[in-house]
PDB file of N, CA and C in Angstrom:
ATOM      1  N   UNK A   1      28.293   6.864  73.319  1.00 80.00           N
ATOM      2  CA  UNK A   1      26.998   6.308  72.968  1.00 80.00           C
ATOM      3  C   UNK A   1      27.038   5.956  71.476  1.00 80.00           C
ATOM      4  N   UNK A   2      26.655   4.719  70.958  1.00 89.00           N
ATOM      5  CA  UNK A   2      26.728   3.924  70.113  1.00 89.00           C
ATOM      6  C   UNK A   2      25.786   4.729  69.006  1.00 89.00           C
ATOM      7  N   UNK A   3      25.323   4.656  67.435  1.00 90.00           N
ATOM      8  CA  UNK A   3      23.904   5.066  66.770  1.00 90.00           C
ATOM      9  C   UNK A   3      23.121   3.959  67.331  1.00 90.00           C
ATOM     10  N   UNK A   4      21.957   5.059  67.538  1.00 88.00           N
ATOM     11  CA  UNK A   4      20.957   3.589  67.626  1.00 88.00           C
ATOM     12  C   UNK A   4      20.273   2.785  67.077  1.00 88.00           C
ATOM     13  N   UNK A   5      20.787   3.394  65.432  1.00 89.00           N
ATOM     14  CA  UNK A   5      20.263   2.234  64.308  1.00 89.00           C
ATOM     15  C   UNK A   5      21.339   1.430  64.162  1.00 89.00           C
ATOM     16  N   UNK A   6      22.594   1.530  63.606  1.00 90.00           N
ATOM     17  CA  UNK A   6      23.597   0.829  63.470  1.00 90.00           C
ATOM     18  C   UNK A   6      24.807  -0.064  64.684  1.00 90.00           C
ATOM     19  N   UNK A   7      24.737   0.665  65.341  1.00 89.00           N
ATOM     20  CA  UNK A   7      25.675   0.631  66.768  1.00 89.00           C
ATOM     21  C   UNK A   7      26.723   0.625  66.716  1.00 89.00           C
ATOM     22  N   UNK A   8      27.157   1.868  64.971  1.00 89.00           N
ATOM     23  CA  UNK A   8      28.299   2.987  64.908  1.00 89.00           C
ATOM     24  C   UNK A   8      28.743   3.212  66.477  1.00 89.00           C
ATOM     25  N   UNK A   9      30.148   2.893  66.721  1.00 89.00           N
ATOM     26  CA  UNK A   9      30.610   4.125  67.519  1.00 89.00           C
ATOM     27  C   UNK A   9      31.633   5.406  67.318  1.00 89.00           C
ATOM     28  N   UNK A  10      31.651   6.497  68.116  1.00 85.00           N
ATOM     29  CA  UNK A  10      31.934   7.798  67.215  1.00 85.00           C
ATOM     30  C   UNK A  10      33.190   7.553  67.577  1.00 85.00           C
ATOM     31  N   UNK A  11      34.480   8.558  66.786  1.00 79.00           N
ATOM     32  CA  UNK A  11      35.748   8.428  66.960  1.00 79.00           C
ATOM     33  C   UNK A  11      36.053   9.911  67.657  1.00 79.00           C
ATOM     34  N   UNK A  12      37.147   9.940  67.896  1.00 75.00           N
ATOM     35  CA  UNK A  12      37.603  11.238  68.186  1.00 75.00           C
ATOM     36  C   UNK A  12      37.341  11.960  67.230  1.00 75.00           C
ATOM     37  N   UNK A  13      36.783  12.899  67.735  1.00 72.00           N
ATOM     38  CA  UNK A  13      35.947  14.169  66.655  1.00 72.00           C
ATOM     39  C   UNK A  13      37.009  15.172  66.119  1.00 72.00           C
ATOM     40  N   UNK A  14      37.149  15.468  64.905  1.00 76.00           N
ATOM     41  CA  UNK A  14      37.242  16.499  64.335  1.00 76.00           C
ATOM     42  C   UNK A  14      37.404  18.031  64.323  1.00 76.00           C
ATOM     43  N   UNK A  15      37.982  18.963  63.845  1.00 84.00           N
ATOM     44  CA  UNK A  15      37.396  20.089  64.889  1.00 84.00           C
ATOM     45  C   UNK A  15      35.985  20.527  63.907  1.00 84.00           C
ATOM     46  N   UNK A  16      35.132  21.439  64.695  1.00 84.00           N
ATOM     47  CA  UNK A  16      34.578  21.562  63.514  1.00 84.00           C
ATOM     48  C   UNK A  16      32.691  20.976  64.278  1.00 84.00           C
ATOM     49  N   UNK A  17      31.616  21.294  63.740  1.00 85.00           N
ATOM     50  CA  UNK A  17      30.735  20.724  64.323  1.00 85.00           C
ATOM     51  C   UNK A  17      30.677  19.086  64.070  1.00 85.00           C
ATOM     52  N   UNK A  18      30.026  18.568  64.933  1.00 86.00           N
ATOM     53  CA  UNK A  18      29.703  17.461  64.750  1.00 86.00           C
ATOM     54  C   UNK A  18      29.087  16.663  63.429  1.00 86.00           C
ATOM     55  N   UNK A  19      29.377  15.845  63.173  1.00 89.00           N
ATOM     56  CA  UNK A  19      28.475  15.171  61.929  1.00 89.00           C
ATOM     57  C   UNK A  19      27.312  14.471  61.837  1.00 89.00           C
ATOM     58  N   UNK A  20      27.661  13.582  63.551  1.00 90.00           N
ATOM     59  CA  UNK A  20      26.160  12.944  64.345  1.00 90.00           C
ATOM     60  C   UNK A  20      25.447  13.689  64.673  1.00 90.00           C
ATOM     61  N   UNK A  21      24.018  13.555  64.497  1.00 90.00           N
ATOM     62  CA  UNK A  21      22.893  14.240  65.152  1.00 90.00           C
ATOM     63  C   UNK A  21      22.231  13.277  66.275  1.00 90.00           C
ATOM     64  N   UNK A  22      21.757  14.328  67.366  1.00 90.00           N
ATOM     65  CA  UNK A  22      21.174  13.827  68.297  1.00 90.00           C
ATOM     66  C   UNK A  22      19.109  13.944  68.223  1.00 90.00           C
ATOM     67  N   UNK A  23      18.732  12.960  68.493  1.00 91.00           N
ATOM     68  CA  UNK A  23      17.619  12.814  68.526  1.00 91.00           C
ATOM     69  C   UNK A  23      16.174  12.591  69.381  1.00 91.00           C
ATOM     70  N   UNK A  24      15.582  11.662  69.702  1.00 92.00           N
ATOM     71  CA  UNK A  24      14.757  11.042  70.484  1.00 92.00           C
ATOM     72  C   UNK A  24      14.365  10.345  70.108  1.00 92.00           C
ATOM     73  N   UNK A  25      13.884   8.909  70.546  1.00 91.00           N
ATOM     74  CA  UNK A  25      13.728   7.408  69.667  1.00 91.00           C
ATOM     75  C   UNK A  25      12.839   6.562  70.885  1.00 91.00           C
ATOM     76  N   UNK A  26      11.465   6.672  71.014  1.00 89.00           N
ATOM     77  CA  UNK A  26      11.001   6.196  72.072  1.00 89.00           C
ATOM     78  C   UNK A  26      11.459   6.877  73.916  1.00 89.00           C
ATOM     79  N   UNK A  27      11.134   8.730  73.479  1.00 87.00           N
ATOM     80  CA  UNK A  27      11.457   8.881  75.065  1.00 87.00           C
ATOM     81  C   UNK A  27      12.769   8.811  74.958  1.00 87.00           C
ATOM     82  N   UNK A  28      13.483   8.159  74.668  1.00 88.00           N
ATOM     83  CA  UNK A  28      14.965   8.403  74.807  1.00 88.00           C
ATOM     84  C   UNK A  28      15.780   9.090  74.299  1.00 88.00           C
ATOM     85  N   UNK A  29      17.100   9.754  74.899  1.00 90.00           N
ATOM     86  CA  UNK A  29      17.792  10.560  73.762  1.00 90.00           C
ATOM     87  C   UNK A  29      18.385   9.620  73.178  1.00 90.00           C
ATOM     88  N   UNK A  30      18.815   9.545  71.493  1.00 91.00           N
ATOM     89  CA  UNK A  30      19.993   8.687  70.644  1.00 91.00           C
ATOM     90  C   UNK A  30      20.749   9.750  70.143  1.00 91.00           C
ATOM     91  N   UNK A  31      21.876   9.328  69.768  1.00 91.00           N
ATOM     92  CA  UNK A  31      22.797   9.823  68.191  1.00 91.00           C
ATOM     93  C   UNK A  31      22.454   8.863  67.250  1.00 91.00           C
ATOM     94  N   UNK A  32      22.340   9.429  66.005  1.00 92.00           N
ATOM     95  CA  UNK A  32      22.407   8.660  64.808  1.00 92.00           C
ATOM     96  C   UNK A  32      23.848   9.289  64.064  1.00 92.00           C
ATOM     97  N   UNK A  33      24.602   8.484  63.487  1.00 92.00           N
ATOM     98  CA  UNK A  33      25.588   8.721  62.560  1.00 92.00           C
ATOM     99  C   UNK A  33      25.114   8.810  61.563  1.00 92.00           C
ATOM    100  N   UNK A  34      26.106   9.483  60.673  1.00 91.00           N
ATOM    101  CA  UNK A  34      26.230  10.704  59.473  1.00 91.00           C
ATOM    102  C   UNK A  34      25.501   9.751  58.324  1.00 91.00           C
ATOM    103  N   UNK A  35      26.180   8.181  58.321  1.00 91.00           N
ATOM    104  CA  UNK A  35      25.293   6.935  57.466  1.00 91.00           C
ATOM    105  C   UNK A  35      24.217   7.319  57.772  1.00 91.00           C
ATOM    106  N   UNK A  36      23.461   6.514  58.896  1.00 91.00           N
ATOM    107  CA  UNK A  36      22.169   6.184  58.736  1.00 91.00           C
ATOM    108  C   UNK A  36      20.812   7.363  59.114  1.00 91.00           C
ATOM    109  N   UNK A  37      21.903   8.798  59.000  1.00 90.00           N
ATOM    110  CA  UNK A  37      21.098  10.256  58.818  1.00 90.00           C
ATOM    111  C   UNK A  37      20.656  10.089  57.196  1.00 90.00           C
ATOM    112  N   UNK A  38      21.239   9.702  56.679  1.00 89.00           N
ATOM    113  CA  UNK A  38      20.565   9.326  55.077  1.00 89.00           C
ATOM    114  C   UNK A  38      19.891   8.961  54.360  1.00 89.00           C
ATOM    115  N   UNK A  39      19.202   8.108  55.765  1.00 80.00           N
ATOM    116  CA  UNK A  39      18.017   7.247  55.316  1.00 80.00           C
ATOM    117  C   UNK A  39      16.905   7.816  55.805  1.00 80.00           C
ATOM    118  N   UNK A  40      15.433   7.884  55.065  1.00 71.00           N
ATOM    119  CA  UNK A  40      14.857   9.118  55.252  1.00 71.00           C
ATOM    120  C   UNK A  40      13.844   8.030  56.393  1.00 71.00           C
ATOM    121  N   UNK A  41      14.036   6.945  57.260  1.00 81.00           N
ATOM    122  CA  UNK A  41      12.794   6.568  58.054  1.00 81.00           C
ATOM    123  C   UNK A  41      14.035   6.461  58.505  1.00 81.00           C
ATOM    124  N   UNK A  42      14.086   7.612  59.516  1.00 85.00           N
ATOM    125  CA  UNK A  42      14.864   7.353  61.085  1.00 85.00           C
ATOM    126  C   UNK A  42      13.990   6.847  62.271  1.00 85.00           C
ATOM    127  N   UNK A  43      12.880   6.565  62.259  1.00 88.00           N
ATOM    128  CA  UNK A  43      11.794   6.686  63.452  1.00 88.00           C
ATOM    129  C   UNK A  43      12.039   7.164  64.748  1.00 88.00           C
ATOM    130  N   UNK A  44      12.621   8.403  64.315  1.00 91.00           N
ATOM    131  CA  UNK A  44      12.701   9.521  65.478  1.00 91.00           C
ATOM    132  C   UNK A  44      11.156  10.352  65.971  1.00 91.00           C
ATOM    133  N   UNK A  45      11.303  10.287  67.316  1.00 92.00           N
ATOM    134  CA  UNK A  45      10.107  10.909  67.824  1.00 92.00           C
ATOM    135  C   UNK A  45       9.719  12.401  67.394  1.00 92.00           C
ATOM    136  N   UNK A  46       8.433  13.177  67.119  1.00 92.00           N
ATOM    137  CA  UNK A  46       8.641  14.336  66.697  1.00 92.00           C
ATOM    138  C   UNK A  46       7.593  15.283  67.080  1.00 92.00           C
ATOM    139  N   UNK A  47       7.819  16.465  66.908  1.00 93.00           N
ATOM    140  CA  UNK A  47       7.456  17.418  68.072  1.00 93.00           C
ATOM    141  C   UNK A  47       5.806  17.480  67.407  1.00 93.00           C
ATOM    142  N   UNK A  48       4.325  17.505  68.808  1.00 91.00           N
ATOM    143  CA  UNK A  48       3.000  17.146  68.075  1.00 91.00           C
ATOM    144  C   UNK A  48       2.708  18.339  68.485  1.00 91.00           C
ATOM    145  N   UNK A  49       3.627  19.714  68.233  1.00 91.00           N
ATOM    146  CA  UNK A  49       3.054  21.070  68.002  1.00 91.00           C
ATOM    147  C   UNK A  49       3.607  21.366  66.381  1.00 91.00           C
ATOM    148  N   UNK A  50       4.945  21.386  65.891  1.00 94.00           N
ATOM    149  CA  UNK A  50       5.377  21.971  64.450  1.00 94.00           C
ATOM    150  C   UNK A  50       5.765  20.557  63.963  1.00 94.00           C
ATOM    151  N   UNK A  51       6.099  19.101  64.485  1.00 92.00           N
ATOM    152  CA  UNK A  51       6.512  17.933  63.389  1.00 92.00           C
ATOM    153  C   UNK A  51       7.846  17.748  63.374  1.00 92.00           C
ATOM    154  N   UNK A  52       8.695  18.943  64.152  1.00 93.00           N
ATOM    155  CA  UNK A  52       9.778  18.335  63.647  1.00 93.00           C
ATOM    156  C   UNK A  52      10.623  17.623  64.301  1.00 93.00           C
ATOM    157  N   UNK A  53      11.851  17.146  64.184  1.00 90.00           N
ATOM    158  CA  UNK A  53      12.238  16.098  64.287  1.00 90.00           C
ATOM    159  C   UNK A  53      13.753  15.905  65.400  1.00 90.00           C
ATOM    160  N   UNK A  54      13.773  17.273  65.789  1.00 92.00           N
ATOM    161  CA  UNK A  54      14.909  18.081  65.972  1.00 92.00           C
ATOM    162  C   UNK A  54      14.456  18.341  67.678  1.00 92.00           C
ATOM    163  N   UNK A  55      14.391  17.330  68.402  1.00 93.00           N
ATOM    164  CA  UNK A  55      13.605  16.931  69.760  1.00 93.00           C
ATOM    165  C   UNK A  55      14.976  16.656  70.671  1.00 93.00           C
ATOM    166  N   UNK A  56      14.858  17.061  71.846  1.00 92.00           N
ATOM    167  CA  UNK A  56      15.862  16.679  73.305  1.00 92.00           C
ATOM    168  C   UNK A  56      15.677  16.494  74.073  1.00 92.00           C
ATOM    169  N   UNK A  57      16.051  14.954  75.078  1.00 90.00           N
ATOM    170  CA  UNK A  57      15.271  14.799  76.049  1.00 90.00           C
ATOM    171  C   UNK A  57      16.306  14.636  76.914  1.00 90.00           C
ATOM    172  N   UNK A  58      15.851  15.498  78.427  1.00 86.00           N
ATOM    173  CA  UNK A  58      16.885  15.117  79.569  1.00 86.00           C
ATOM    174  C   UNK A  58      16.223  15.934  80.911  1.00 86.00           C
ATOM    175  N   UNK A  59      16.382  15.401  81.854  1.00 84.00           N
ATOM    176  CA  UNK A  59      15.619  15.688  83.021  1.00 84.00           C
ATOM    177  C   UNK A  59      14.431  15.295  83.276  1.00 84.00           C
ATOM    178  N   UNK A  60      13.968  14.561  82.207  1.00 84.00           N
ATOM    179  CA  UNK A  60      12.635  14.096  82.130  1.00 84.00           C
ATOM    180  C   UNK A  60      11.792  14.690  81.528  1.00 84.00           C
ATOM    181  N   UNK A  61      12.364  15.732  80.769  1.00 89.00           N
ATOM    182  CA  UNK A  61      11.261  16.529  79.325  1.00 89.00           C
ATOM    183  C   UNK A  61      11.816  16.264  78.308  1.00 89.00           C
ATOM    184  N   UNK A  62      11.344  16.645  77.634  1.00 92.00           N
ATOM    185  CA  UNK A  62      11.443  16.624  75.849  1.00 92.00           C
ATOM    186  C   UNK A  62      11.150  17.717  75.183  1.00 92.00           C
ATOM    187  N   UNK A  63      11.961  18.724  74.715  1.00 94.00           N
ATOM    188  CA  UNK A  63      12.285  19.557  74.102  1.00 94.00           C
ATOM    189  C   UNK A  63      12.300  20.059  72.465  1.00 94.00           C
ATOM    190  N   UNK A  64      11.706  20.574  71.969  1.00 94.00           N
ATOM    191  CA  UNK A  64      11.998  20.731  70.491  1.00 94.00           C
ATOM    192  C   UNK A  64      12.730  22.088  70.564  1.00 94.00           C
ATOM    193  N   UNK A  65      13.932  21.761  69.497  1.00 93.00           N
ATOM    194  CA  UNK A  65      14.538  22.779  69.083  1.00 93.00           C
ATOM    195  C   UNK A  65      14.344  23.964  68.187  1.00 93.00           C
ATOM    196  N   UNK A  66      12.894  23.451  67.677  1.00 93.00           N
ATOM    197  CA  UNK A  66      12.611  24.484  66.420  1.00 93.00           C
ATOM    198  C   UNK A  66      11.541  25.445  66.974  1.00 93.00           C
ATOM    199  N   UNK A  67      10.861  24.940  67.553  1.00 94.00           N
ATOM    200  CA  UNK A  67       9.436  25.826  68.197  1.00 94.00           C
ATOM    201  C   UNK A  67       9.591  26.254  68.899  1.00 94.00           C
ATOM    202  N   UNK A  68      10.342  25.316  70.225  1.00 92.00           N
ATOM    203  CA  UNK A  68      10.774  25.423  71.800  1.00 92.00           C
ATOM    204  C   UNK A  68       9.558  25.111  72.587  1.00 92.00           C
ATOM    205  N   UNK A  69       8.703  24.461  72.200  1.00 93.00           N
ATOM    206  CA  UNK A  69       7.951  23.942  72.941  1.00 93.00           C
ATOM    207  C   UNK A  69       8.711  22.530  73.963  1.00 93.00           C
ATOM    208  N   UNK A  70       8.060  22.693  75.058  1.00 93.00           N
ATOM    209  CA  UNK A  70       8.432  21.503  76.283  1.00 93.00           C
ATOM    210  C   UNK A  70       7.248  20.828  76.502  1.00 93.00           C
ATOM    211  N   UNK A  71       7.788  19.517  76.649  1.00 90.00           N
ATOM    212  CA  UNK A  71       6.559  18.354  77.490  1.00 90.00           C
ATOM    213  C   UNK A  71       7.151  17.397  78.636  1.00 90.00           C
ATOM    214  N   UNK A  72       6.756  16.697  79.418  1.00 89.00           N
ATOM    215  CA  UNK A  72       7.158  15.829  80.284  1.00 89.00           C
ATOM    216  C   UNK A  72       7.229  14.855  79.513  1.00 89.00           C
ATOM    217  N   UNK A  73       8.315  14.195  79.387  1.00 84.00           N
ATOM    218  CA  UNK A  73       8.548  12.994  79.147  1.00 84.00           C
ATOM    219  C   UNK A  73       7.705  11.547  79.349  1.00 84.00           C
ATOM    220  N   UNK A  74       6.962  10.557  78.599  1.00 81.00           N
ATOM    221  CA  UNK A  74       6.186   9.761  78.844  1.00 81.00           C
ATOM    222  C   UNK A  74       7.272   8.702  79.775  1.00 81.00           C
ATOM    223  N   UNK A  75       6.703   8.212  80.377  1.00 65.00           N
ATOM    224  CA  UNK A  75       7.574   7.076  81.423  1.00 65.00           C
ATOM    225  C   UNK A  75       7.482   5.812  80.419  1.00 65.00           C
ATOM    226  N   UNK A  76       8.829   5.215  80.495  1.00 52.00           N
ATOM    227  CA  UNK A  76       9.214   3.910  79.625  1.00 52.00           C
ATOM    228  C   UNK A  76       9.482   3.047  80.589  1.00 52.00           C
ATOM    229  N   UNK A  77       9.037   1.555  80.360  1.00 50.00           N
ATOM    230  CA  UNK A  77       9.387   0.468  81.109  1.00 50.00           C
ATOM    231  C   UNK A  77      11.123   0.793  81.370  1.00 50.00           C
ATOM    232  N   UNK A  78      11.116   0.617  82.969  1.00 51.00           N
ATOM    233  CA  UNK A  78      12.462   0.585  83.695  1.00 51.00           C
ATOM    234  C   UNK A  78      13.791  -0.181  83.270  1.00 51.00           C
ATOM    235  N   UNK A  79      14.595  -0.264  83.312  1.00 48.00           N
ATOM    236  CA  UNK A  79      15.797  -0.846  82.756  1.00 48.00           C
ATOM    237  C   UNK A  79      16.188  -1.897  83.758  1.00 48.00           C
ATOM    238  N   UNK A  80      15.874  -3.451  83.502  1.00 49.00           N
ATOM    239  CA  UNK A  80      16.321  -4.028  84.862  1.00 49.00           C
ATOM    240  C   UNK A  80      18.230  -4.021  84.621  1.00 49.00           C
ATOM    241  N   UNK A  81      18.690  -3.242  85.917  1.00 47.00           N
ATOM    242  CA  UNK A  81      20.120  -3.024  85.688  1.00 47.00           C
ATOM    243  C   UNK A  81      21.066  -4.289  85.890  1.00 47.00           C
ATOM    244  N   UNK A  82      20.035  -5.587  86.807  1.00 51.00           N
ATOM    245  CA  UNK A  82      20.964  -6.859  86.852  1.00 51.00           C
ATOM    246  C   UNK A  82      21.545  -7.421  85.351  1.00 51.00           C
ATOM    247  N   UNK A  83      20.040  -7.537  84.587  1.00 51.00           N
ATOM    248  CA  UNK A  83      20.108  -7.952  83.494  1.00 51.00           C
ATOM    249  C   UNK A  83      21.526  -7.236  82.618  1.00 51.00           C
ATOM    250  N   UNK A  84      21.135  -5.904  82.924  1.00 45.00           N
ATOM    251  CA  UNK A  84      22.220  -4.659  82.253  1.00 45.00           C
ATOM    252  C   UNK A  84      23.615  -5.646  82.682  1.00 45.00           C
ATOM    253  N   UNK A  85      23.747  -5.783  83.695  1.00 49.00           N
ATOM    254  CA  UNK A  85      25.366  -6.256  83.816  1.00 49.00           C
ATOM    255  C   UNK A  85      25.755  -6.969  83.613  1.00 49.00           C
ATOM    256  N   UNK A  86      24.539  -8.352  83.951  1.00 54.00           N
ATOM    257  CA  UNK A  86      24.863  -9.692  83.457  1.00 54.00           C
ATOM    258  C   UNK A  86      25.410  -9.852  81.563  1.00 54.00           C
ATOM    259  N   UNK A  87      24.633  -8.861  81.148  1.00 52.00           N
ATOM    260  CA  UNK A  87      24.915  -9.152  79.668  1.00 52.00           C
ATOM    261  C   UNK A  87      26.498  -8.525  79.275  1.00 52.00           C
ATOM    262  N   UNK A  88      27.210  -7.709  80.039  1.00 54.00           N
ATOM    263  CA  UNK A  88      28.308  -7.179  79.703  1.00 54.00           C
ATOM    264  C   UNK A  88      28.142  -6.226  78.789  1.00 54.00           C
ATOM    265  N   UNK A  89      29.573  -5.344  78.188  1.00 54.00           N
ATOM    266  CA  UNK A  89      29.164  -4.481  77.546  1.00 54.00           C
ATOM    267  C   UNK A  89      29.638  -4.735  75.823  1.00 54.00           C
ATOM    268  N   UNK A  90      29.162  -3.668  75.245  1.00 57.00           N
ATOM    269  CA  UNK A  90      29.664  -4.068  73.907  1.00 57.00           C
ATOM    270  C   UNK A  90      30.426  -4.843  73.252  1.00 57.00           C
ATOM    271  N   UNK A  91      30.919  -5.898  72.224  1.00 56.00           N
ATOM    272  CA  UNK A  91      31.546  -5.889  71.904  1.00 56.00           C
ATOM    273  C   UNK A  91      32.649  -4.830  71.210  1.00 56.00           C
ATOM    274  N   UNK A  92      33.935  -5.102  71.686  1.00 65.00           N
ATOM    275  CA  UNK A  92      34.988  -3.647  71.318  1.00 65.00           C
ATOM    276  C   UNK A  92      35.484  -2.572  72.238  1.00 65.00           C
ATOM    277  N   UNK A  93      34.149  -2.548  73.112  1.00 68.00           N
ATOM    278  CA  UNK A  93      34.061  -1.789  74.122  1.00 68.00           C
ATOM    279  C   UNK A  93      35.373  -1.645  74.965  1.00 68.00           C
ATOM    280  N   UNK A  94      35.751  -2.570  75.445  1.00 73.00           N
ATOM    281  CA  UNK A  94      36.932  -2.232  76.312  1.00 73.00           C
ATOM    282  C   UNK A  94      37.722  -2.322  75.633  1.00 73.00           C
ATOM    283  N   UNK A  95      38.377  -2.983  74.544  1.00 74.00           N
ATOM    284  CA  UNK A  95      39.372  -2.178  73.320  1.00 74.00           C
ATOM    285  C   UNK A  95      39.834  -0.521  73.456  1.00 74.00           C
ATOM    286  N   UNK A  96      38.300   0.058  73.100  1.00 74.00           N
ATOM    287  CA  UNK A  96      38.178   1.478  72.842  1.00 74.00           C
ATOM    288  C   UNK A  96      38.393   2.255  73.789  1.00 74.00           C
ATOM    289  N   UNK A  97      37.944   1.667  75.351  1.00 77.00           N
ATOM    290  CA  UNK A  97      38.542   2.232  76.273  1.00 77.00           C
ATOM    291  C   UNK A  97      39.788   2.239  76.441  1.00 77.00           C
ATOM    292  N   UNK A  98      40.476   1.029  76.214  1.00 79.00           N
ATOM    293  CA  UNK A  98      42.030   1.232  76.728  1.00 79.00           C
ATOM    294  C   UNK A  98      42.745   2.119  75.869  1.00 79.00           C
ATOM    295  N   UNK A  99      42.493   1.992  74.480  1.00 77.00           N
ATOM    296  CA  UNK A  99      43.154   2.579  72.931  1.00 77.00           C
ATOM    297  C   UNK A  99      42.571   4.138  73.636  1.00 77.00           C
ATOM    298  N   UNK A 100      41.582   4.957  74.419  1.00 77.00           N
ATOM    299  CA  UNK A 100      41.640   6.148  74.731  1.00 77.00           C
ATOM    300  C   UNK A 100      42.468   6.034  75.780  1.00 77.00           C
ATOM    301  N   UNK A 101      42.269   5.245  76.881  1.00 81.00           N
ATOM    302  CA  UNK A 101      43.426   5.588  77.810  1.00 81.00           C
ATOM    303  C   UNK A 101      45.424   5.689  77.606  1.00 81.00           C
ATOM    304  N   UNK A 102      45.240   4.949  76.634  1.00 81.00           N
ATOM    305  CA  UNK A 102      46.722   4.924  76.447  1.00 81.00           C
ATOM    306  C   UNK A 102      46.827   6.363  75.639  1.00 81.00           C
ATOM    307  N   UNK A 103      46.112   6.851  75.154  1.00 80.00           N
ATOM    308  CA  UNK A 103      45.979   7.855  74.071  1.00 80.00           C
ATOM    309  C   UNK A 103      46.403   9.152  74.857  1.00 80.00           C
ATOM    310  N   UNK A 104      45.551   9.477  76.118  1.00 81.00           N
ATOM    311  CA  UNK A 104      45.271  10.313  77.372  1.00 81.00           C
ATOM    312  C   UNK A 104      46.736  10.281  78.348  1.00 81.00           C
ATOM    313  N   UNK A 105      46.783   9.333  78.535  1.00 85.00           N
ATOM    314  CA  UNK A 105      48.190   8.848  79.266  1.00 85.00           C
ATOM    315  C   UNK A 105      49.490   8.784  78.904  1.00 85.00           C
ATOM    316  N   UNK A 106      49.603   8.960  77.056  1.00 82.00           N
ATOM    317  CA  UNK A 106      50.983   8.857  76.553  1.00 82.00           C
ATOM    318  C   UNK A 106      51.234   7.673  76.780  1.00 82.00           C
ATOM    319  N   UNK A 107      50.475   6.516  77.076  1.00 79.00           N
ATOM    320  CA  UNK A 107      51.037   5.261  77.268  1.00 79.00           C
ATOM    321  C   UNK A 107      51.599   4.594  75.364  1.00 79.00           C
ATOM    322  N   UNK A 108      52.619   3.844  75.131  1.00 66.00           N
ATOM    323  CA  UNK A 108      52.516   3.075  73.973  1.00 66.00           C
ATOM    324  C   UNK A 108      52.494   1.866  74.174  1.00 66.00           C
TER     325      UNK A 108
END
């Protein structure tokens, strides 16, 4: 998954925690990369019991990590998936796939 400000994609990680943080951005989960964590208007969604910013959404709730308060997830206009395919995927995208598969496979 790409940032969803920039459309950074992540590399093979490091050992060590992560550098991307994960978020919520309209109902949705994102990563933002380590860049555009720097900039102080992420317009990340945020929790309307403590504010903060540090939210997870999956199964259809939304989660804060700091309070631990839960909510149901608001419903977002549907994803038409034709459209999804017709447009193809990223540029790079299948680059990055093969450059992991050969990686995985010992292929050169």
């Amino acid at each position: 998954m790409p940032c969803y400000r920039c459309g950074a994609r992540q590399t093979d990680p490091v050992r060590g925690v992560s550098p991307w943080r994960r978020g919520v951005h309209h109902e949705t989960q994102v990563l933002v990369c380590p860049d555009c964590q720097r900039s102080h208007d992420l317009d990340l969604d945020t929790c309307a019991g403590c504010g903060s910013a540090a939210l997870i959404c999956r199964l259809g709730e939304v989660e804060c990590r700091s309070c631990g308060a839960v909510r149901v997830a608001r419903t977002t206009t549907p994803v038409d998936s034709d459209a999804l395919l017709a447009s193809g995927s990223p540029p790079g995208l299948s680059a990055e796939v093969e450059a992991a598969l050969d990686r995985v496979l010992g292929r050169t």
